[in-house]
Amino acid sequence: MRSDPASPQTEPDLRGLSVVLVEDERSIAEPFARALERSGFRAAVAHTGSEAIALVGKLDPDVVLLDLTLPDIDGRDVCRMLRRESDVPIIMVTASGTVTDRVVGLELGADDYIVKPFATSEVVARIRAVMRRGRVGGDAGKLNIGELTIDVGARRVWRARHELELTRREFDLLVRLARDTDKVVTREELMSDVWDMNWFGSTKTLDVHIAWLRRKLGDDPAAPKFVHTVRGVGFRLAGPPEASA
Ligand code: CA
């Protein structure tokens, strides 16, 4: 499934995906594994770092959810070891969610991170996002759109040579728009892909994030160069002039 770039528009089917959940606290691990199973995943639990490495080797899962604080091996080292053996998507689970953890996690080769406490729906949304990113190809992860360069894997963006500091949502939003450069991405698609497939109600938060993203891109909302509003429908990221001619 991850190697099918032919239909980037279709949602990845998450049912039957195998998840290895690495979590030493049984009071979290067992109920969470059951919740993942109710969402259609096959879930296996590892309670230590060494169990995790063995289990990932044995099951070859589609996703690993990795707690950072484990009794035997530091989660960061587990991540590094897993990365040496496999390119399985790894979502780090952190209690603190500090910038340092996040940056270190992503540098170690984790694909995303999630902060405790979390709702199952949030985890499912993260898994969905990681799977979607994966299917475009982790190492073909550079997108060039005019002056913009997006390194999807490293989650970094440059305008001309200047690196932009985007938040996680702003980055996800930009990548989602960039995947369909010069096409309209509807508000509903953006909400469901960037936020959660189970969002309800207002999309006001989307407008707020679009405004922030535009500001960071140096885009004038009255005459945008990058992010264009398609009234009543959604947004379109403009490609370079030569590509859209
Ligand atoms: Ca723990």
Short mmCIF file of C-alpha atoms and ligand atoms in Angstrom, two decimals:
data_model
loop_
_atom_site.label_atom_id
_atom_site.label_comp_id
_atom_site.label_asym_id
_atom_site.label_seq_id
_atom_site.Cartn_x
_atom_site.Cartn_y
_atom_site.Cartn_z
CA MET A 1 0.00 0.00 0.00
CA ARG A 2 2.79 2.39 0.86
CA SER A 3 4.41 1.76 -2.52
CA ASP A 4 1.38 2.80 -4.53
CA PRO A 5 1.96 6.38 -5.65
CA ALA A 6 -0.55 6.06 -8.49
CA SER A 7 -3.55 7.27 -6.51
CA PRO A 8 -2.41 9.91 -4.06
CA GLN A 9 -5.94 11.30 -3.74
CA THR A 10 -7.49 8.21 -2.21
CA GLU A 11 -7.32 7.83 1.53
CA PRO A 12 -5.05 5.07 2.72
CA ASP A 13 -7.15 2.16 3.95
CA LEU A 14 -5.99 1.66 7.50
CA ARG A 15 -7.95 -1.47 8.20
CA GLY A 16 -5.85 -4.49 8.94
CA LEU A 17 -2.65 -2.49 9.31
CA SER A 18 -0.32 -3.94 11.86
CA VAL A 19 0.78 -1.67 14.70
CA VAL A 20 3.45 -2.40 17.27
CA LEU A 21 2.76 -0.39 20.38
CA VAL A 22 5.81 0.06 22.63
CA GLU A 23 4.66 1.09 26.08
CA ASP A 24 5.79 -0.19 29.47
CA GLU A 25 2.81 1.06 31.45
CA ARG A 26 0.30 -1.74 31.19
CA SER A 27 -2.55 0.49 32.34
CA ILE A 28 -1.99 2.52 29.15
CA ALA A 29 -0.77 -0.17 26.77
CA GLU A 30 -3.55 -2.74 27.07
CA PRO A 31 -6.59 -0.42 26.79
CA PHE A 32 -4.88 1.52 24.03
CA ALA A 33 -4.17 -1.68 22.08
CA ARG A 34 -7.86 -2.63 22.38
CA ALA A 35 -8.88 0.85 21.19
CA LEU A 36 -6.60 0.51 18.15
CA GLU A 37 -8.19 -2.85 17.40
CA ARG A 38 -11.63 -1.28 17.56
CA SER A 39 -10.36 1.19 14.94
CA GLY A 40 -9.52 -1.77 12.69
CA PHE A 41 -5.80 -2.21 13.35
CA ARG A 42 -3.99 -5.33 14.41
CA ALA A 43 -2.12 -4.30 17.53
CA ALA A 44 0.77 -5.99 19.33
CA VAL A 45 2.30 -4.64 22.53
CA ALA A 46 5.96 -4.57 23.54
CA HIS A 47 6.66 -3.54 27.14
CA THR A 48 10.41 -2.97 26.84
CA GLY A 49 12.84 -1.69 24.26
CA SER A 50 14.39 -5.08 23.64
CA GLU A 51 10.93 -6.65 23.26
CA ALA A 52 10.13 -3.89 20.77
CA ILE A 53 13.18 -4.62 18.62
CA ALA A 54 12.42 -8.34 18.62
CA LEU A 55 8.73 -7.82 17.86
CA VAL A 56 9.32 -5.39 15.01
CA GLY A 57 11.81 -7.85 13.51
CA LYS A 58 9.30 -10.66 13.80
CA LEU A 59 6.09 -8.91 12.71
CA ASP A 60 7.41 -6.36 10.19
CA PRO A 61 4.58 -3.99 11.19
CA ASP A 62 3.19 -1.09 9.17
CA VAL A 63 3.63 1.42 12.00
CA VAL A 64 5.43 1.58 15.34
CA LEU A 65 4.16 3.73 18.21
CA LEU A 66 7.16 4.20 20.45
CA ASP A 67 7.05 5.54 24.00
CA LEU A 68 10.21 7.45 24.89
CA THR A 69 10.51 6.34 28.51
CA LEU A 70 11.07 2.60 28.73
CA PRO A 71 12.54 0.57 31.59
CA ASP A 72 15.50 -0.96 29.77
CA ILE A 73 16.56 1.12 26.75
CA ASP A 74 15.90 4.81 26.14
CA GLY A 75 13.19 5.25 23.50
CA ARG A 76 15.55 7.41 21.45
CA ASP A 77 18.04 4.54 21.26
CA VAL A 78 15.26 2.12 20.38
CA CYS A 79 14.28 4.47 17.55
CA ARG A 80 17.86 4.60 16.31
CA MET A 81 18.17 0.81 16.43
CA LEU A 82 14.87 0.25 14.63
CA ARG A 83 15.86 2.76 11.98
CA ARG A 84 19.06 0.87 11.32
CA GLU A 85 17.07 -2.27 10.53
CA SER A 86 13.93 -0.96 8.91
CA ASP A 87 12.16 2.00 7.33
CA VAL A 88 8.93 1.31 9.21
CA PRO A 89 7.11 4.55 10.06
CA ILE A 90 7.79 5.39 13.72
CA ILE A 91 5.58 7.69 15.74
CA MET A 92 7.19 8.71 19.00
CA VAL A 93 5.06 9.09 22.07
CA THR A 94 6.30 11.70 24.49
CA ALA A 95 4.99 12.82 27.84
CA SER A 96 6.54 16.25 27.69
CA GLY A 97 6.24 17.23 24.06
CA THR A 98 9.08 19.64 24.46
CA VAL A 99 10.65 21.07 21.35
CA THR A 100 13.85 19.23 22.19
CA ASP A 101 12.13 15.84 22.27
CA ARG A 102 10.39 16.61 19.04
CA VAL A 103 13.49 17.75 17.22
CA VAL A 104 15.62 14.92 18.60
CA GLY A 105 12.89 12.42 17.71
CA LEU A 106 12.67 13.59 14.14
CA GLU A 107 16.46 13.69 13.84
CA LEU A 108 16.65 10.10 15.02
CA GLY A 109 14.43 9.11 12.15
CA ALA A 110 11.00 9.14 13.76
CA ASP A 111 8.29 10.16 11.31
CA ASP A 112 6.10 11.99 13.75
CA TYR A 113 5.44 12.37 17.43
CA ILE A 114 2.43 12.54 19.67
CA VAL A 115 2.10 14.03 23.11
CA LYS A 116 0.50 12.28 26.09
CA PRO A 117 -2.31 12.34 26.98
CA PHE A 118 -3.91 11.71 23.61
CA ALA A 119 -7.19 10.47 22.17
CA THR A 120 -7.26 7.38 19.97
CA SER A 121 -8.73 9.53 17.19
CA GLU A 122 -5.63 11.72 17.33
CA VAL A 123 -3.35 8.69 17.02
CA VAL A 124 -5.37 7.34 14.10
CA ALA A 125 -5.07 10.74 12.39
CA ARG A 126 -1.29 10.72 12.94
CA ILE A 127 -1.01 7.18 11.55
CA ARG A 128 -3.07 8.23 8.56
CA ALA A 129 -0.81 11.24 7.98
CA VAL A 130 2.34 9.13 8.29
CA MET A 131 0.99 6.52 5.89
CA ARG A 132 0.02 9.20 3.39
CA ARG A 133 3.47 10.74 3.56
CA GLY A 134 5.03 7.31 3.22
CA ARG A 135 3.16 6.44 0.07
CA VAL A 136 4.56 9.47 -1.76
CA GLY A 137 7.99 8.06 -1.08
CA GLY A 138 10.15 8.93 1.88
CA ASP A 139 13.33 9.51 -0.07
CA ALA A 140 11.66 11.27 -2.99
CA GLY A 141 10.49 13.68 -0.34
CA LYS A 142 11.62 16.98 -1.85
CA LEU A 143 8.98 19.18 -3.41
CA ASN A 144 9.97 22.22 -5.45
CA ILE A 145 7.24 24.73 -6.07
CA GLY A 146 8.61 27.90 -7.56
CA GLU A 147 10.69 29.59 -4.89
CA LEU A 148 9.59 27.04 -2.31
CA THR A 149 11.53 23.92 -1.47
CA ILE A 150 9.90 21.47 0.89
CA ASP A 151 11.85 18.58 2.38
CA VAL A 152 8.96 16.41 3.46
CA GLY A 153 11.01 13.83 5.31
CA ALA A 154 13.00 16.38 7.27
CA ARG A 155 9.93 18.62 7.66
CA ARG A 156 11.84 21.72 6.51
CA VAL A 157 10.81 24.49 4.12
CA TRP A 158 12.80 27.15 2.34
CA ARG A 159 11.66 30.15 0.37
CA ALA A 160 14.51 31.01 -1.98
CA ARG A 161 17.42 30.19 0.36
CA HIS A 162 15.73 31.35 3.52
CA GLU A 163 14.46 28.62 5.84
CA LEU A 164 10.95 29.13 7.22
CA GLU A 165 9.93 28.16 10.73
CA LEU A 166 6.56 26.45 10.38
CA THR A 167 4.56 24.76 13.09
CA ARG A 168 3.52 21.16 12.61
CA ARG A 169 0.04 22.11 11.38
CA GLU A 170 1.32 24.82 9.06
CA PHE A 171 3.80 22.36 7.61
CA ASP A 172 1.18 19.63 7.14
CA LEU A 173 -1.14 22.16 5.56
CA LEU A 174 1.53 23.32 3.12
CA VAL A 175 2.50 19.76 2.18
CA ARG A 176 -1.14 18.80 1.64
CA LEU A 177 -1.61 21.78 -0.69
CA ALA A 178 1.73 21.08 -2.38
CA ARG A 179 0.72 17.50 -3.15
CA ASP A 180 -1.98 18.94 -5.41
CA THR A 181 -0.18 22.02 -6.69
CA ASP A 182 -2.35 24.10 -9.03
CA LYS A 183 -5.46 22.19 -8.00
CA VAL A 184 -8.13 23.20 -5.55
CA VAL A 185 -8.01 21.33 -2.28
CA THR A 186 -11.37 21.62 -0.57
CA ARG A 187 -11.81 22.82 2.98
CA GLU A 188 -13.21 19.42 3.91
CA GLU A 189 -10.16 17.63 2.48
CA LEU A 190 -7.83 19.91 4.40
CA MET A 191 -9.72 19.46 7.65
CA SER A 192 -9.85 15.72 7.32
CA ASP A 193 -6.26 15.27 6.10
CA VAL A 194 -4.44 17.79 8.27
CA TRP A 195 -6.56 17.71 11.40
CA ASP A 196 -8.62 14.59 11.91
CA MET A 197 -10.86 12.45 9.80
CA ASN A 198 -13.49 12.83 12.52
CA TRP A 199 -13.67 16.61 12.69
CA PHE A 200 -17.03 18.18 13.24
CA GLY A 201 -18.40 21.65 12.72
CA SER A 202 -16.43 24.81 12.20
CA THR A 203 -13.48 25.12 9.86
CA LYS A 204 -12.53 28.49 11.34
CA THR A 205 -9.29 26.99 12.63
CA LEU A 206 -8.37 26.29 9.00
CA ASP A 207 -8.67 29.98 8.10
CA VAL A 208 -6.52 30.91 11.08
CA HIS A 209 -3.79 28.48 10.06
CA ILE A 210 -3.97 29.55 6.41
CA ALA A 211 -3.47 33.15 7.57
CA TRP A 212 -0.44 32.14 9.63
CA LEU A 213 0.98 30.07 6.79
CA ARG A 214 0.57 32.96 4.35
CA ARG A 215 2.31 35.32 6.74
CA LYS A 216 5.28 32.96 7.05
CA LEU A 217 5.44 32.44 3.30
CA GLY A 218 5.47 36.22 2.93
CA ASP A 219 2.21 36.00 1.00
CA ASP A 220 -0.07 39.04 0.72
CA PRO A 221 -3.64 37.83 1.41
CA ALA A 222 -5.00 40.54 -0.94
CA ALA A 223 -2.77 39.40 -3.80
CA PRO A 224 -1.33 36.02 -2.85
CA LYS A 225 1.50 34.52 -4.80
CA PHE A 226 1.36 31.07 -3.19
CA VAL A 227 -1.86 30.26 -1.37
CA HIS A 228 -4.95 31.29 -3.32
CA THR A 229 -8.45 31.25 -1.87
CA VAL A 230 -11.08 29.59 -4.02
CA ARG A 231 -14.15 31.16 -2.52
CA GLY A 232 -16.61 28.77 -0.96
CA VAL A 233 -14.54 25.75 -1.99
CA GLY A 234 -11.03 25.70 -0.60
CA PHE A 235 -7.46 26.68 -1.39
CA ARG A 236 -4.96 26.24 -4.20
CA LEU A 237 -1.19 26.41 -4.01
CA ALA A 238 0.11 28.03 -7.16
CA GLY A 239 2.89 26.29 -9.00
CA PRO A 240 5.75 28.07 -10.75
CA PRO A 241 4.58 30.16 -13.74
CA GLU A 242 6.27 27.89 -16.29
CA ALA A 243 4.52 24.82 -14.90
CA SER A 244 1.06 26.37 -14.77
CA ALA A 245 1.27 28.00 -18.21
CA CA B 1 6.74 4.77 29.58
#
